[in-house]
Tab-separated table of C-alpha atoms in Angstrom:
chain	number	residue	atom	x	y	z
A	1	MET	CA	6.476	-50.847	-165.351
A	2	PRO	CA	9.060	-48.322	-164.035
A	3	SER	CA	12.722	-49.274	-164.122
A	4	ILE	CA	14.824	-49.701	-160.969
A	5	THR	CA	16.498	-46.394	-161.933
A	6	GLU	CA	13.186	-44.613	-161.939
A	7	ILE	CA	12.298	-46.057	-158.587
A	8	THR	CA	15.676	-45.074	-157.208
A	9	ASN	CA	15.164	-41.508	-158.486
A	10	ASP	CA	11.803	-41.479	-156.607
A	11	ILE	CA	13.659	-42.594	-153.468
A	12	ILE	CA	16.140	-39.896	-153.892
A	13	LYS	CA	13.383	-37.246	-154.318
A	14	GLY	CA	11.566	-38.649	-151.217
A	15	ALA	CA	14.861	-38.426	-149.265
A	16	ASN	CA	14.952	-34.697	-149.784
A	17	HIS	CA	11.901	-34.466	-147.424
A	18	LYS	CA	13.721	-36.477	-144.714
A	19	PRO	CA	10.748	-38.794	-143.950
A	20	ASP	CA	10.637	-40.993	-140.865
A	21	PHE	CA	8.728	-43.583	-142.864
A	22	TRP	CA	8.382	-43.937	-146.661
A	23	ILE	CA	5.869	-46.189	-148.473
A	24	LEU	CA	6.424	-47.162	-152.089
A	25	ALA	CA	3.237	-48.233	-153.743
A	26	LEU	CA	4.096	-50.066	-156.943
A	27	SER	CA	1.866	-50.666	-159.979
A	28	PHE	CA	3.299	-54.165	-160.364
A	29	ASN	CA	4.263	-57.169	-158.142
A	30	PRO	CA	8.031	-56.922	-157.742
A	31	THR	CA	10.258	-60.079	-157.776
A	32	SER	CA	12.353	-60.760	-154.706
A	33	ASN	CA	15.464	-59.432	-156.568
A	34	GLN	CA	13.662	-56.122	-157.375
A	35	MET	CA	12.608	-55.826	-153.716
A	36	ASP	CA	16.175	-56.381	-152.572
A	37	THR	CA	17.464	-53.694	-154.909
A	38	ILE	CA	14.746	-51.273	-153.836
A	39	TYR	CA	15.511	-51.859	-150.230
A	40	GLU	CA	19.207	-51.474	-150.795
A	41	SER	CA	18.586	-48.152	-152.567
A	42	SER	CA	16.298	-47.040	-149.769
A	43	ARG	CA	18.992	-47.813	-147.125
A	44	MET	CA	21.556	-45.828	-149.224
A	45	TYR	CA	19.397	-42.736	-149.882
A	46	LEU	CA	16.898	-42.678	-147.084
A	47	GLY	CA	19.388	-43.238	-144.289
A	48	GLY	CA	17.538	-44.080	-141.059
A	49	SER	CA	14.087	-43.804	-142.607
A	50	LYS	CA	12.029	-46.963	-142.653
A	51	CYS	CA	10.824	-48.163	-146.089
A	52	ARG	CA	7.794	-50.252	-146.872
A	53	ILE	CA	7.056	-51.602	-150.376
A	54	MET	CA	3.460	-52.354	-151.468
A	55	GLY	CA	3.080	-54.360	-154.629
A	56	LEU	CA	0.072	-54.242	-156.875
A	57	ALA	CA	-1.649	-57.213	-155.252
A	58	GLU	CA	-1.558	-55.469	-151.810
A	59	VAL	CA	-2.714	-52.113	-153.226
A	60	GLU	CA	-5.653	-53.858	-154.973
A	61	GLU	CA	-6.597	-55.738	-151.776
A	62	ILE	CA	-6.699	-52.441	-149.812
A	63	CYS	CA	-8.831	-50.808	-152.623
A	64	ILE	CA	-11.300	-53.758	-152.452
A	65	GLU	CA	-11.572	-53.448	-148.670
A	66	HIS	CA	-11.744	-49.694	-148.689
A	67	PRO	CA	-13.076	-48.501	-152.097
A	68	ASP	CA	-13.113	-44.787	-151.051
A	69	LEU	CA	-9.284	-44.878	-150.810
A	70	THR	CA	-9.145	-45.447	-154.615
A	71	ASP	CA	-9.812	-41.742	-155.201
A	72	ILE	CA	-6.690	-40.900	-153.126
A	73	LEU	CA	-4.599	-43.139	-155.381
A	74	TYR	CA	-5.941	-41.570	-158.517
A	75	TYR	CA	-6.541	-38.010	-157.533
A	76	GLY	CA	-4.613	-37.448	-154.318
A	77	GLU	CA	-7.764	-36.618	-152.312
A	78	PHE	CA	-11.196	-38.105	-151.200
A	79	LYS	CA	-14.097	-37.470	-153.455
A	80	GLU	CA	-16.622	-34.978	-152.195
A	81	GLY	CA	-19.256	-36.303	-149.743
A	82	VAL	CA	-17.071	-39.009	-148.212
A	83	ASP	CA	-17.649	-39.206	-144.421
A	84	LEU	CA	-14.501	-40.380	-142.788
A	85	ASN	CA	-16.378	-40.899	-139.511
A	86	ASP	CA	-18.953	-43.236	-141.064
A	87	ASN	CA	-18.393	-46.681	-139.523
A	88	ASP	CA	-20.795	-48.581	-141.756
């Protein structure tokens, strides 16, 4: 589990890109105190950018509903042969 300092450093790095919206996907389920601290850091460093925190439970739920997205989390891209227009 990353420390709040590591997460804040990621927020600072992300702020360099001046995003309109920033999503932080965590590999753990943060406590309410951790979420408050993360949101406070995001307000401080991201300025007017919106911040969304996704905990492990939410990430796992998305991966169950959309298993092809798991490759994006692990490798940063879809695996070959994935048809994004396939509605099945």
